[in-house]
Tab-separated table of C-alpha atoms in Angstrom:
chain	number	residue	atom	x	y	z
A	1	MET	CA	-39.154	21.075	-13.496
A	2	THR	CA	-38.742	17.953	-11.373
A	3	ALA	CA	-37.351	18.266	-7.391
A	4	GLU	CA	-33.788	16.561	-6.750
A	5	ILE	CA	-34.249	13.747	-4.503
A	6	PRO	CA	-31.559	14.396	-1.269
A	7	GLY	CA	-28.918	10.745	-1.895
A	8	ALA	CA	-30.462	10.263	-5.705
A	9	PRO	CA	-27.200	8.866	-7.657
A	10	VAL	CA	-25.662	11.666	-10.009
A	11	THR	CA	-27.433	11.328	-13.498
A	12	THR	CA	-25.132	13.151	-15.908
A	13	GLU	CA	-21.951	12.339	-17.051
A	14	GLU	CA	-20.648	11.537	-14.159
A	15	ASN	CA	-21.658	7.573	-13.934
A	16	ALA	CA	-21.633	7.492	-17.200
A	17	ARG	CA	-18.552	5.141	-16.449
A	18	PRO	CA	-16.439	3.601	-19.225
A	19	ARG	CA	-15.398	-0.237	-18.439
A	20	ILE	CA	-11.748	-0.069	-18.362
A	21	SER	CA	-10.214	-1.206	-22.322
A	22	SER	CA	-7.535	-3.460	-23.193
A	23	PHE	CA	-5.261	0.065	-23.212
A	24	GLY	CA	-6.334	0.492	-19.739
A	25	ARG	CA	-5.024	-2.699	-18.573
A	26	ARG	CA	-2.275	-2.575	-20.911
A	27	LEU	CA	-1.134	0.788	-18.402
A	28	LEU	CA	-1.799	-0.343	-14.456
A	29	LEU	CA	0.397	-3.223	-15.211
A	30	LEU	CA	2.680	-1.768	-17.050
A	31	SER	CA	2.615	0.750	-13.834
A	32	SER	CA	2.550	-1.830	-11.614
A	33	VAL	CA	5.617	-3.524	-13.213
A	34	GLY	CA	6.677	-0.263	-13.473
A	35	ALA	CA	6.749	0.682	-9.749
A	36	ALA	CA	7.769	-2.761	-8.673
A	37	ILE	CA	10.717	-2.469	-10.451
A	38	SER	CA	11.198	1.319	-9.795
A	39	ASN	CA	11.031	0.759	-5.944
A	40	LEU	CA	13.588	-2.299	-5.668
A	41	GLY	CA	16.395	0.019	-8.056
A	42	ILE	CA	16.019	2.449	-5.638
A	43	ILE	CA	16.467	0.483	-2.618
A	44	LEU	CA	19.033	-1.046	-4.265
A	45	LEU	CA	21.081	2.028	-5.966
A	46	VAL	CA	21.274	3.555	-2.440
A	47	ALA	CA	22.207	0.619	-0.784
A	48	GLN	CA	25.211	0.758	-2.562
A	49	VAL	CA	25.699	4.041	-2.728
A	50	LEU	CA	25.738	4.578	1.388
A	51	ASP	CA	27.203	3.086	4.002
A	52	VAL	CA	25.473	0.229	6.295
A	53	GLU	CA	24.038	2.816	8.475
A	54	ASP	CA	22.993	5.650	6.850
A	55	ASN	CA	21.172	2.627	4.509
A	56	LYS	CA	19.786	1.291	7.536
A	57	GLU	CA	18.253	4.508	8.407
A	58	PHE	CA	17.642	4.816	5.038
A	59	LEU	CA	15.240	2.187	5.048
A	60	VAL	CA	13.752	3.104	7.927
A	61	PHE	CA	12.963	6.799	6.721
A	62	TRP	CA	11.351	4.821	3.873
A	63	ALA	CA	9.362	2.229	5.520
A	64	LEU	CA	7.521	5.571	7.226
A	65	LEU	CA	7.295	7.415	3.361
A	66	PHE	CA	5.773	4.602	2.176
A	67	GLY	CA	3.663	3.674	5.280
A	68	LEU	CA	2.759	7.002	5.627
A	69	PHE	CA	1.472	6.494	1.680
A	70	GLY	CA	0.037	2.698	2.772
A	71	VAL	CA	-2.143	4.340	5.455
A	72	GLN	CA	-3.011	7.609	3.349
A	73	SER	CA	-4.254	5.191	0.830
A	74	GLY	CA	-7.607	4.424	2.991
A	75	ILE	CA	-8.141	7.761	0.669
A	76	GLN	CA	-7.657	6.135	-2.672
A	77	ASN	CA	-10.065	3.357	-1.738
A	78	GLU	CA	-12.237	5.034	0.204
A	79	GLY	CA	-12.687	7.718	-3.035
A	80	THR	CA	-12.590	4.609	-6.110
A	81	ARG	CA	-15.758	3.682	-3.775
A	82	ALA	CA	-17.428	6.578	-3.033
A	83	THR	CA	-17.354	8.493	-6.487
A	84	THR	CA	-18.627	4.596	-8.125
A	85	ARG	CA	-21.937	5.634	-7.279
A	86	PRO	CA	-22.149	9.315	-6.767
A	87	SER	CA	-24.973	11.958	-5.035
A	88	ALA	CA	-25.919	14.911	-6.762
A	89	ARG	CA	-25.950	16.196	-2.736
A	90	GLY	CA	-22.270	14.677	-2.132
A	91	ALA	CA	-19.857	16.384	-1.009
A	92	ARG	CA	-16.679	16.933	-3.850
A	93	VAL	CA	-14.110	14.276	-2.837
A	94	LEU	CA	-11.577	17.105	-2.996
A	95	ALA	CA	-12.374	18.542	0.733
A	96	GLY	CA	-12.164	15.188	2.807
A	97	GLY	CA	-8.605	15.397	1.124
A	98	ALA	CA	-6.984	18.410	2.022
A	99	ALA	CA	-8.784	18.080	5.876
A	100	TRP	CA	-6.691	14.907	5.673
A	101	GLY	CA	-3.364	17.042	4.785
A	102	VAL	CA	-3.200	19.588	6.898
A	103	ALA	CA	-4.968	17.128	9.881
A	104	PHE	CA	-1.619	14.538	8.870
A	105	ALA	CA	0.796	17.428	8.300
A	106	VAL	CA	0.167	18.877	11.978
A	107	LEU	CA	0.362	15.352	13.276
A	108	ILE	CA	3.811	14.489	12.261
A	109	ALA	CA	5.207	17.697	12.733
A	110	ALA	CA	3.714	17.924	16.756
A	111	THR	CA	4.675	14.436	17.356
A	112	SER	CA	8.339	13.888	15.689
A	113	PRO	CA	9.730	15.129	19.247
A	114	LEU	CA	8.422	11.379	20.775
A	115	TRP	CA	9.763	9.427	17.608
A	116	ALA	CA	12.095	11.347	15.077
A	117	SER	CA	15.850	11.425	16.956
A	118	HIS	CA	15.070	7.318	17.719
A	119	MET	CA	14.463	6.384	14.243
A	120	LEU	CA	15.902	8.657	11.984
A	121	PRO	CA	19.231	10.087	14.694
A	122	ARG	CA	21.084	10.783	11.584
A	123	SER	CA	18.700	13.654	9.753
A	124	ALA	CA	15.752	13.956	12.525
A	125	SER	CA	15.725	17.485	11.418
A	126	SER	CA	15.136	17.534	7.362
A	127	ALA	CA	12.911	13.797	7.299
A	128	VAL	CA	10.205	15.206	8.974
A	129	ILE	CA	10.281	18.360	7.482
A	130	VAL	CA	9.765	16.114	4.303
A	131	LEU	CA	7.936	13.487	5.766
A	132	VAL	CA	5.531	16.951	6.634
A	133	ILE	CA	4.860	18.159	3.171
A	134	THR	CA	4.930	14.640	1.723
A	135	ALA	CA	1.812	13.911	4.707
A	136	LEU	CA	-0.558	17.269	2.740
A	137	LEU	CA	0.105	16.777	-0.330
A	138	TYR	CA	-0.458	13.100	-1.003
A	139	PRO	CA	-3.472	12.574	0.442
A	140	ILE	CA	-5.453	15.039	-2.768
A	141	TYR	CA	-3.289	13.492	-4.968
A	142	ILE	CA	-5.149	10.074	-4.244
A	143	THR	CA	-7.941	11.481	-4.300
A	144	VAL	CA	-7.767	12.751	-7.652
A	145	LEU	CA	-6.271	8.679	-7.923
A	146	GLY	CA	-9.657	6.825	-6.217
A	147	ALA	CA	-11.906	9.728	-7.933
A	148	LEU	CA	-10.302	8.355	-11.946
A	149	GLY	CA	-10.445	4.641	-10.888
A	150	GLY	CA	-14.094	5.633	-10.119
A	151	ARG	CA	-15.739	7.224	-12.598
A	152	GLY	CA	-14.034	4.363	-15.037
A	153	HIS	CA	-10.602	6.345	-16.048
A	154	TRP	CA	-8.414	3.837	-16.531
A	155	GLU	CA	-5.607	4.875	-18.933
A	156	TRP	CA	-5.189	8.701	-16.888
A	157	PHE	CA	-5.218	6.056	-13.501
A	158	GLY	CA	-2.367	4.186	-15.418
A	159	SER	CA	-0.734	7.249	-16.564
A	160	THR	CA	-0.923	9.412	-13.536
A	161	LEU	CA	0.901	6.603	-11.261
A	162	LEU	CA	3.791	6.159	-14.252
A	163	VAL	CA	4.986	9.631	-14.345
A	164	GLU	CA	4.713	9.567	-10.313
A	165	VAL	CA	6.963	6.466	-10.752
A	166	GLY	CA	9.129	7.775	-13.641
A	167	VAL	CA	10.150	11.228	-11.938
A	168	ARG	CA	11.038	9.483	-7.818
A	169	VAL	CA	13.462	7.564	-10.214
A	170	ALA	CA	14.648	10.765	-11.778
A	171	LEU	CA	14.958	12.447	-9.092
A	172	VAL	CA	16.807	9.345	-6.706
A	173	PHE	CA	19.091	9.113	-9.983
A	174	LEU	CA	19.851	12.346	-10.065
A	175	ALA	CA	20.557	12.142	-5.577
A	176	ALA	CA	23.301	9.994	-6.692
A	177	GLY	CA	24.918	11.566	-9.467
A	178	ILE	CA	25.541	14.384	-7.524
A	179	GLY	CA	26.389	12.996	-4.286
A	180	ALA	CA	23.646	13.599	-1.904
A	181	SER	CA	23.414	12.650	1.560
A	182	LEU	CA	21.519	10.316	3.710
A	183	GLY	CA	18.917	13.541	3.575
A	184	GLY	CA	19.190	14.279	-0.680
A	185	PHE	CA	18.337	11.115	-0.851
A	186	GLU	CA	14.686	11.007	1.442
A	187	ALA	CA	13.700	14.319	-0.019
A	188	ALA	CA	14.358	13.487	-3.126
A	189	SER	CA	11.926	10.046	-2.614
A	190	ALA	CA	9.650	12.258	-1.633
A	191	ALA	CA	9.087	14.740	-4.085
A	192	ALA	CA	7.201	12.638	-6.904
A	193	VAL	CA	4.183	14.010	-5.307
A	194	LEU	CA	5.177	17.838	-6.630
A	195	THR	CA	3.576	15.387	-10.002
A	196	LEU	CA	0.616	16.004	-9.118
A	197	GLY	CA	0.714	19.763	-10.174
A	198	ALA	CA	2.081	18.903	-12.905
A	199	ILE	CA	-0.600	16.457	-13.998
A	200	LEU	CA	-3.808	19.092	-13.021
A	201	LEU	CA	-1.812	21.758	-14.894
A	202	ILE	CA	-1.970	19.891	-18.262
A	203	GLY	CA	-5.339	17.730	-18.094
A	204	ARG	CA	-8.811	18.008	-17.737
A	205	VAL	CA	-9.870	14.785	-16.541
A	206	PRO	CA	-7.668	14.283	-13.542
A	207	ARG	CA	-8.876	18.140	-12.480
A	208	ARG	CA	-12.523	16.948	-12.948
A	209	ALA	CA	-12.093	13.439	-11.470
A	210	LEU	CA	-10.465	16.092	-8.513
A	211	LEU	CA	-14.263	17.538	-8.191
A	212	SER	CA	-16.168	14.755	-8.488
A	213	ARG	CA	-18.599	14.261	-6.336
A	214	ALA	CA	-18.846	11.053	-3.274
A	215	ASP	CA	-21.866	9.628	-2.323
A	216	VAL	CA	-22.516	10.991	0.799
A	217	PRO	CA	-22.297	14.471	2.529
A	218	LEU	CA	-18.856	15.431	4.402
A	219	PRO	CA	-19.385	14.731	7.461
A	220	ARG	CA	-20.197	11.355	6.606
A	221	LEU	CA	-17.445	10.749	3.695
A	222	LEU	CA	-14.655	12.022	6.138
A	223	ARG	CA	-15.658	9.131	8.649
A	224	HIS	CA	-15.895	6.662	5.814
A	225	GLN	CA	-12.507	7.599	5.339
A	226	ALA	CA	-11.173	7.095	9.140
A	227	LEU	CA	-12.420	4.372	8.821
A	228	ALA	CA	-10.934	3.559	5.287
A	229	MET	CA	-7.195	5.103	6.950
A	230	LEU	CA	-7.992	3.144	10.162
A	231	SER	CA	-7.838	-0.495	7.730
A	232	THR	CA	-5.189	0.660	5.535
A	233	ALA	CA	-3.146	1.869	8.710
A	234	CYS	CA	-3.782	-2.100	10.081
A	235	THR	CA	-1.785	-2.419	6.320
A	236	ALA	CA	0.328	-0.634	5.984
A	237	VAL	CA	2.238	-2.469	9.105
A	238	LEU	CA	2.693	-5.335	8.036
A	239	ILE	CA	3.235	-3.995	4.151
A	240	ASN	CA	4.569	-0.122	3.707
A	241	GLY	CA	5.939	0.414	7.044
A	242	TYR	CA	6.756	-3.397	8.020
A	243	PRO	CA	10.869	-2.073	8.162
A	244	ALA	CA	9.933	0.348	10.408
A	245	LEU	CA	8.323	-2.057	12.715
A	246	VAL	CA	11.242	-3.786	12.481
A	247	SER	CA	13.305	-1.282	14.082
A	248	VAL	CA	10.417	-0.562	16.694
A	249	THR	CA	10.875	-3.841	18.215
A	250	ASN	CA	14.720	-4.072	17.918
A	251	PRO	CA	16.160	-1.244	19.041
A	252	GLN	CA	20.218	-1.037	18.169
A	253	GLY	CA	21.932	-3.271	20.440
A	254	SER	CA	18.826	-6.011	21.105
A	255	LEU	CA	20.640	-8.613	18.891
A	256	GLY	CA	23.075	-8.982	21.380
A	257	LEU	CA	25.706	-7.863	18.436
A	258	PRO	CA	27.859	-4.972	17.999
A	259	PRO	CA	26.374	-2.130	16.432
A	260	GLU	CA	28.094	-2.449	13.017
A	261	GLN	CA	26.731	-5.934	12.795
A	262	SER	CA	22.947	-5.414	14.669
A	263	ALA	CA	22.841	-2.537	11.940
A	264	ALA	CA	23.747	-4.590	8.715
A	265	LEU	CA	21.874	-8.093	10.184
A	266	MET	CA	18.666	-5.682	10.390
A	267	GLY	CA	19.263	-3.525	6.841
A	268	ALA	CA	19.991	-6.960	5.001
A	269	CYS	CA	16.124	-8.249	7.058
A	270	MET	CA	14.765	-4.763	5.552
A	271	LEU	CA	15.984	-5.332	2.058
A	272	ALA	CA	15.188	-8.874	1.510
A	273	VAL	CA	12.100	-8.512	2.693
A	274	SER	CA	11.236	-5.376	-0.015
A	275	PHE	CA	12.499	-8.033	-2.601
A	276	THR	CA	11.510	-11.179	-1.983
A	277	ARG	CA	7.654	-9.932	-1.626
A	278	ALA	CA	7.731	-6.832	-3.556
A	279	PRO	CA	7.238	-8.908	-7.162
A	280	ILE	CA	3.875	-10.488	-5.308
A	281	MET	CA	2.857	-7.280	-3.285
A	282	MET	CA	3.466	-3.800	-5.840
A	283	PRO	CA	1.567	-5.284	-8.187
A	284	LEU	CA	-1.130	-6.759	-6.013
A	285	THR	CA	-1.035	-3.307	-4.676
A	286	VAL	CA	-2.039	-1.159	-7.371
A	287	PHE	CA	-4.479	-3.506	-8.967
A	288	VAL	CA	-6.612	-2.894	-5.046
A	289	GLY	CA	-8.523	0.068	-6.735
A	290	VAL	CA	-10.016	-2.816	-9.681
A	291	ALA	CA	-10.828	-4.889	-7.157
A	292	ILE	CA	-12.671	-2.697	-4.921
A	293	SER	CA	-14.451	-1.283	-8.046
A	294	ALA	CA	-14.670	-4.803	-9.670
A	295	PHE	CA	-16.570	-6.706	-6.166
A	296	VAL	CA	-19.160	-4.066	-5.757
A	297	GLY	CA	-20.946	-5.421	-7.757
A	298	HIS	CA	-20.163	-9.221	-7.568
A	299	ARG	CA	-22.910	-11.573	-6.473
A	300	GLY	CA	-21.205	-14.825	-6.666
A	301	SER	CA	-19.669	-16.759	-4.149
A	302	ILE	CA	-16.625	-15.862	-1.890
A	303	TRP	CA	-14.854	-18.963	-3.351
A	304	SER	CA	-15.691	-18.483	-6.841
A	305	ALA	CA	-14.131	-14.591	-6.173
A	306	VAL	CA	-10.641	-15.479	-5.397
A	307	ARG	CA	-10.152	-19.157	-5.980
A	308	LYS	CA	-8.315	-17.959	-9.332
A	309	PRO	CA	-6.696	-15.121	-8.693
A	310	PHE	CA	-5.682	-17.558	-5.217
A	311	LEU	CA	-4.587	-20.411	-7.653
A	312	LEU	CA	-2.655	-18.683	-9.013
A	313	LEU	CA	-0.741	-16.695	-7.007
A	314	LEU	CA	-0.149	-19.661	-4.974
A	315	ALA	CA	2.193	-21.167	-7.849
A	316	VAL	CA	3.605	-17.775	-8.161
A	317	GLY	CA	4.711	-17.841	-4.235
A	318	LEU	CA	5.947	-21.126	-4.640
A	319	PHE	CA	7.881	-21.037	-8.037
A	320	GLY	CA	9.452	-17.931	-6.534
A	321	GLY	CA	10.037	-19.387	-3.406
A	322	ALA	CA	12.242	-22.221	-4.877
A	323	ALA	CA	14.084	-19.418	-7.381
A	324	ALA	CA	14.564	-17.400	-4.212
A	325	TRP	CA	16.307	-20.371	-1.915
A	326	PRO	CA	19.816	-20.294	-4.325
A	327	ILE	CA	19.888	-16.301	-5.728
A	328	GLY	CA	18.781	-14.553	-2.693
A	329	PRO	CA	22.212	-14.626	-1.051
A	330	TRP	CA	24.148	-14.522	-3.464
A	331	PHE	CA	22.161	-11.303	-4.464
A	332	MET	CA	22.197	-9.877	-1.345
A	333	ARG	CA	25.849	-10.222	-1.254
A	334	LEU	CA	25.881	-8.189	-4.677
A	335	VAL	CA	24.787	-5.173	-2.977
A	336	LYS	CA	26.774	-5.226	0.243
A	337	PRO	CA	29.347	-8.145	1.684
A	338	GLU	CA	27.707	-7.017	4.947
A	339	TYR	CA	24.079	-8.544	3.717
A	340	ASP	CA	24.667	-12.401	4.369
A	341	LEU	CA	21.520	-14.309	5.014
A	342	PRO	CA	20.389	-17.853	4.442
A	343	GLY	CA	19.012	-19.177	1.037
A	344	TRP	CA	15.955	-21.029	2.825
A	345	TYR	CA	15.096	-17.086	4.672
A	346	PHE	CA	14.861	-16.087	1.424
A	347	ALA	CA	12.336	-19.060	0.141
A	348	ALA	CA	10.096	-18.674	3.027
A	349	LEU	CA	9.695	-15.192	2.634
A	350	THR	CA	9.441	-15.024	-0.676
A	351	ALA	CA	6.176	-18.091	-0.491
A	352	SER	CA	5.538	-16.213	2.656
A	353	SER	CA	4.022	-12.981	-0.165
A	354	VAL	CA	1.759	-15.175	-0.836
A	355	LEU	CA	-0.518	-15.373	2.229
A	356	MET	CA	-0.226	-11.364	2.692
A	357	ALA	CA	-1.439	-10.775	-1.346
A	358	TRP	CA	-4.679	-13.714	-0.549
A	359	LEU	CA	-5.602	-11.220	2.913
A	360	MET	CA	-5.167	-7.680	0.385
A	361	ILE	CA	-7.137	-9.864	-1.617
A	362	LEU	CA	-10.048	-10.803	0.528
A	363	GLY	CA	-9.236	-7.281	2.451
A	364	ALA	CA	-10.596	-5.596	-0.408
A	365	ILE	CA	-13.941	-7.873	-1.549
A	366	ALA	CA	-14.776	-6.710	2.573
A	367	LEU	CA	-13.705	-2.338	1.217
A	368	ALA	CA	-16.265	-3.961	-1.729
A	369	THR	CA	-18.815	-4.873	0.385
A	370	ASN	CA	-18.687	-1.210	3.105
A	371	ARG	CA	-17.631	-3.322	5.554
A	372	HIS	CA	-14.559	-1.678	6.912
A	373	LEU	CA	-14.606	-3.008	10.525
A	374	LEU	CA	-14.038	-6.268	9.609
A	375	TYR	CA	-11.354	-5.168	7.702
A	376	VAL	CA	-10.086	-3.216	10.623
A	377	ILE	CA	-10.616	-6.791	12.362
A	378	GLY	CA	-8.838	-8.938	9.723
A	379	TRP	CA	-5.946	-6.646	9.319
A	380	GLY	CA	-5.719	-5.964	12.827
A	381	ALA	CA	-5.043	-9.202	13.606
A	382	ALA	CA	-3.042	-10.161	11.263
A	383	SER	CA	-0.530	-6.795	12.545
A	384	ALA	CA	-0.624	-7.595	15.801
A	385	VAL	CA	0.030	-11.390	16.074
A	386	GLY	CA	3.587	-10.132	13.193
A	387	ALA	CA	4.101	-7.369	15.836
A	388	MET	CA	4.023	-10.079	18.786
A	389	CYS	CA	6.371	-12.530	16.284
A	390	LEU	CA	9.164	-9.729	16.365
A	391	LEU	CA	8.542	-9.435	19.760
A	392	LEU	CA	10.173	-12.978	20.498
A	393	PRO	CA	13.450	-14.332	21.862
A	394	LEU	CA	14.831	-15.361	18.721
A	395	HIS	CA	17.545	-14.491	15.565
A	396	LEU	CA	15.573	-11.870	13.546
A	397	THR	CA	15.456	-14.249	10.292
A	398	VAL	CA	13.318	-16.568	11.923
A	399	THR	CA	11.045	-13.569	14.163
A	400	THR	CA	10.281	-12.146	10.543
A	401	THR	CA	10.001	-14.990	8.704
A	402	LEU	CA	7.498	-15.951	11.934
A	403	SER	CA	5.968	-12.563	11.339
A	404	VAL	CA	5.301	-12.332	8.104
A	405	SER	CA	3.867	-15.540	8.228
A	406	ALA	CA	1.471	-16.090	10.778
A	407	GLY	CA	0.502	-12.511	10.830
A	408	PRO	CA	-1.335	-12.615	6.757
A	409	ALA	CA	-2.518	-15.740	7.644
A	410	ALA	CA	-4.548	-14.871	11.312
A	411	GLY	CA	-6.131	-11.888	9.379
A	412	ILE	CA	-7.292	-14.316	6.443
A	413	LEU	CA	-9.108	-16.843	8.802
A	414	ILE	CA	-11.099	-13.923	10.347
A	415	LEU	CA	-11.755	-12.537	6.572
A	416	PHE	CA	-12.680	-15.334	5.231
A	417	ALA	CA	-14.859	-17.149	7.713
A	418	ALA	CA	-17.071	-13.568	8.195
A	419	LEU	CA	-16.918	-13.353	4.474
A	420	GLN	CA	-18.576	-16.641	4.333
A	421	ARG	CA	-20.488	-16.396	6.867
A	422	ARG	CA	-21.836	-12.898	5.329
A	423	GLN	CA	-22.659	-14.891	2.325
A	424	ARG	CA	-24.324	-17.767	3.908
A	425	VAL	CA	-26.885	-14.832	5.529
A	426	GLN	CA	-27.786	-12.936	2.213
A	427	GLU	CA	-28.982	-15.761	0.675
A	428	HIS	CA	-31.000	-17.575	3.242
A	429	ALA	CA	-32.067	-13.609	3.017
A	430	ASP	CA	-32.955	-13.987	-0.423
A	431	VAL	CA	-34.611	-17.248	-0.344
A	432	ALA	CA	-36.891	-15.878	2.487
A	433	SER	CA	-37.773	-12.533	0.124
A	434	ALA	CA	-38.407	-14.679	-2.909
A	435	SER	CA	-41.022	-16.728	-0.553
């Protein structure tokens, strides 16, 4: 009988991961496209049903909800990395997810008196309850997703995402059908996380993934997850939670317009940002887990790793920007006649989404190489620059354009320079060891 070495890789079926199949790739593509279309469809539907003031508040709630998802997605990213090469003495990833769920739920409940009535004045009480329940359960859900990715079960990963997307759409359309109020739409938007129970009930693979081991003991796993969430918190400021950032930096009346016009302009800008970035950002967000898993073993140059996706995204962004100029204003007026924005705004926002996508790819490389601090610095700089742009005494269309362009550009410069420098240092070390 051989002695078990602490920290040694698991030698059972846990690290015998299948490569992603063509069916798995199709499921991931379908789930990513479905997520993008469904989120846009939900935002569009709610904008049609609610009045201007309620719709503005729903967009803020949506940003808070998906901002929470964005922050907690660090648990998924770390779970993918930690379960790719698990340890026999590593902690169960479920323990980390459950601990963070309780922590987030307590934090939101305790701090809600400081922000709820200001950001969500029409639905503060019900919205806080929804956010607390979601904060408790969502870490368990993404723990399953992270472990499915780390173990190579991409078919289940894609299927689980499809189920969540389908349930969210069904619940929101049901809310619209029964004439739900603002609070009803908020609850419907978040309730899809409850599908976790059904997924675990019917699937042996997700249940086993939830019980997967990480590569480190629980204290280190929690620290790694905290760093990963600090990283994704910086990401969420400019992506998932961006409408909430716009609301905070431009309180009602600060635009020099009557309240109703101010709400219409803010709502229109929030929708424009969501519509123009979703075609690129939503699929890329879903594929971050795949990217992290792929970059773990990457040995080439940074440019060789990013050249093809960078050029592809640039082509998509330029084509999309040209198309968005004439289509954007027309489409926005179809949503609500009050939402009147110029064509250049849609073109600029669409083109700027390329910068955000590039930043996400470089961030995935930083996470894959376990450089969480670099990720935080890069995305933190992007978020800080983006927030400062929103505080400029200019029209909201100008400040938001500057924010989503200059912020990501700053993060790209920092991440690319640091990753390139690390590559040169590693090459010199390899040469020295070989000689």
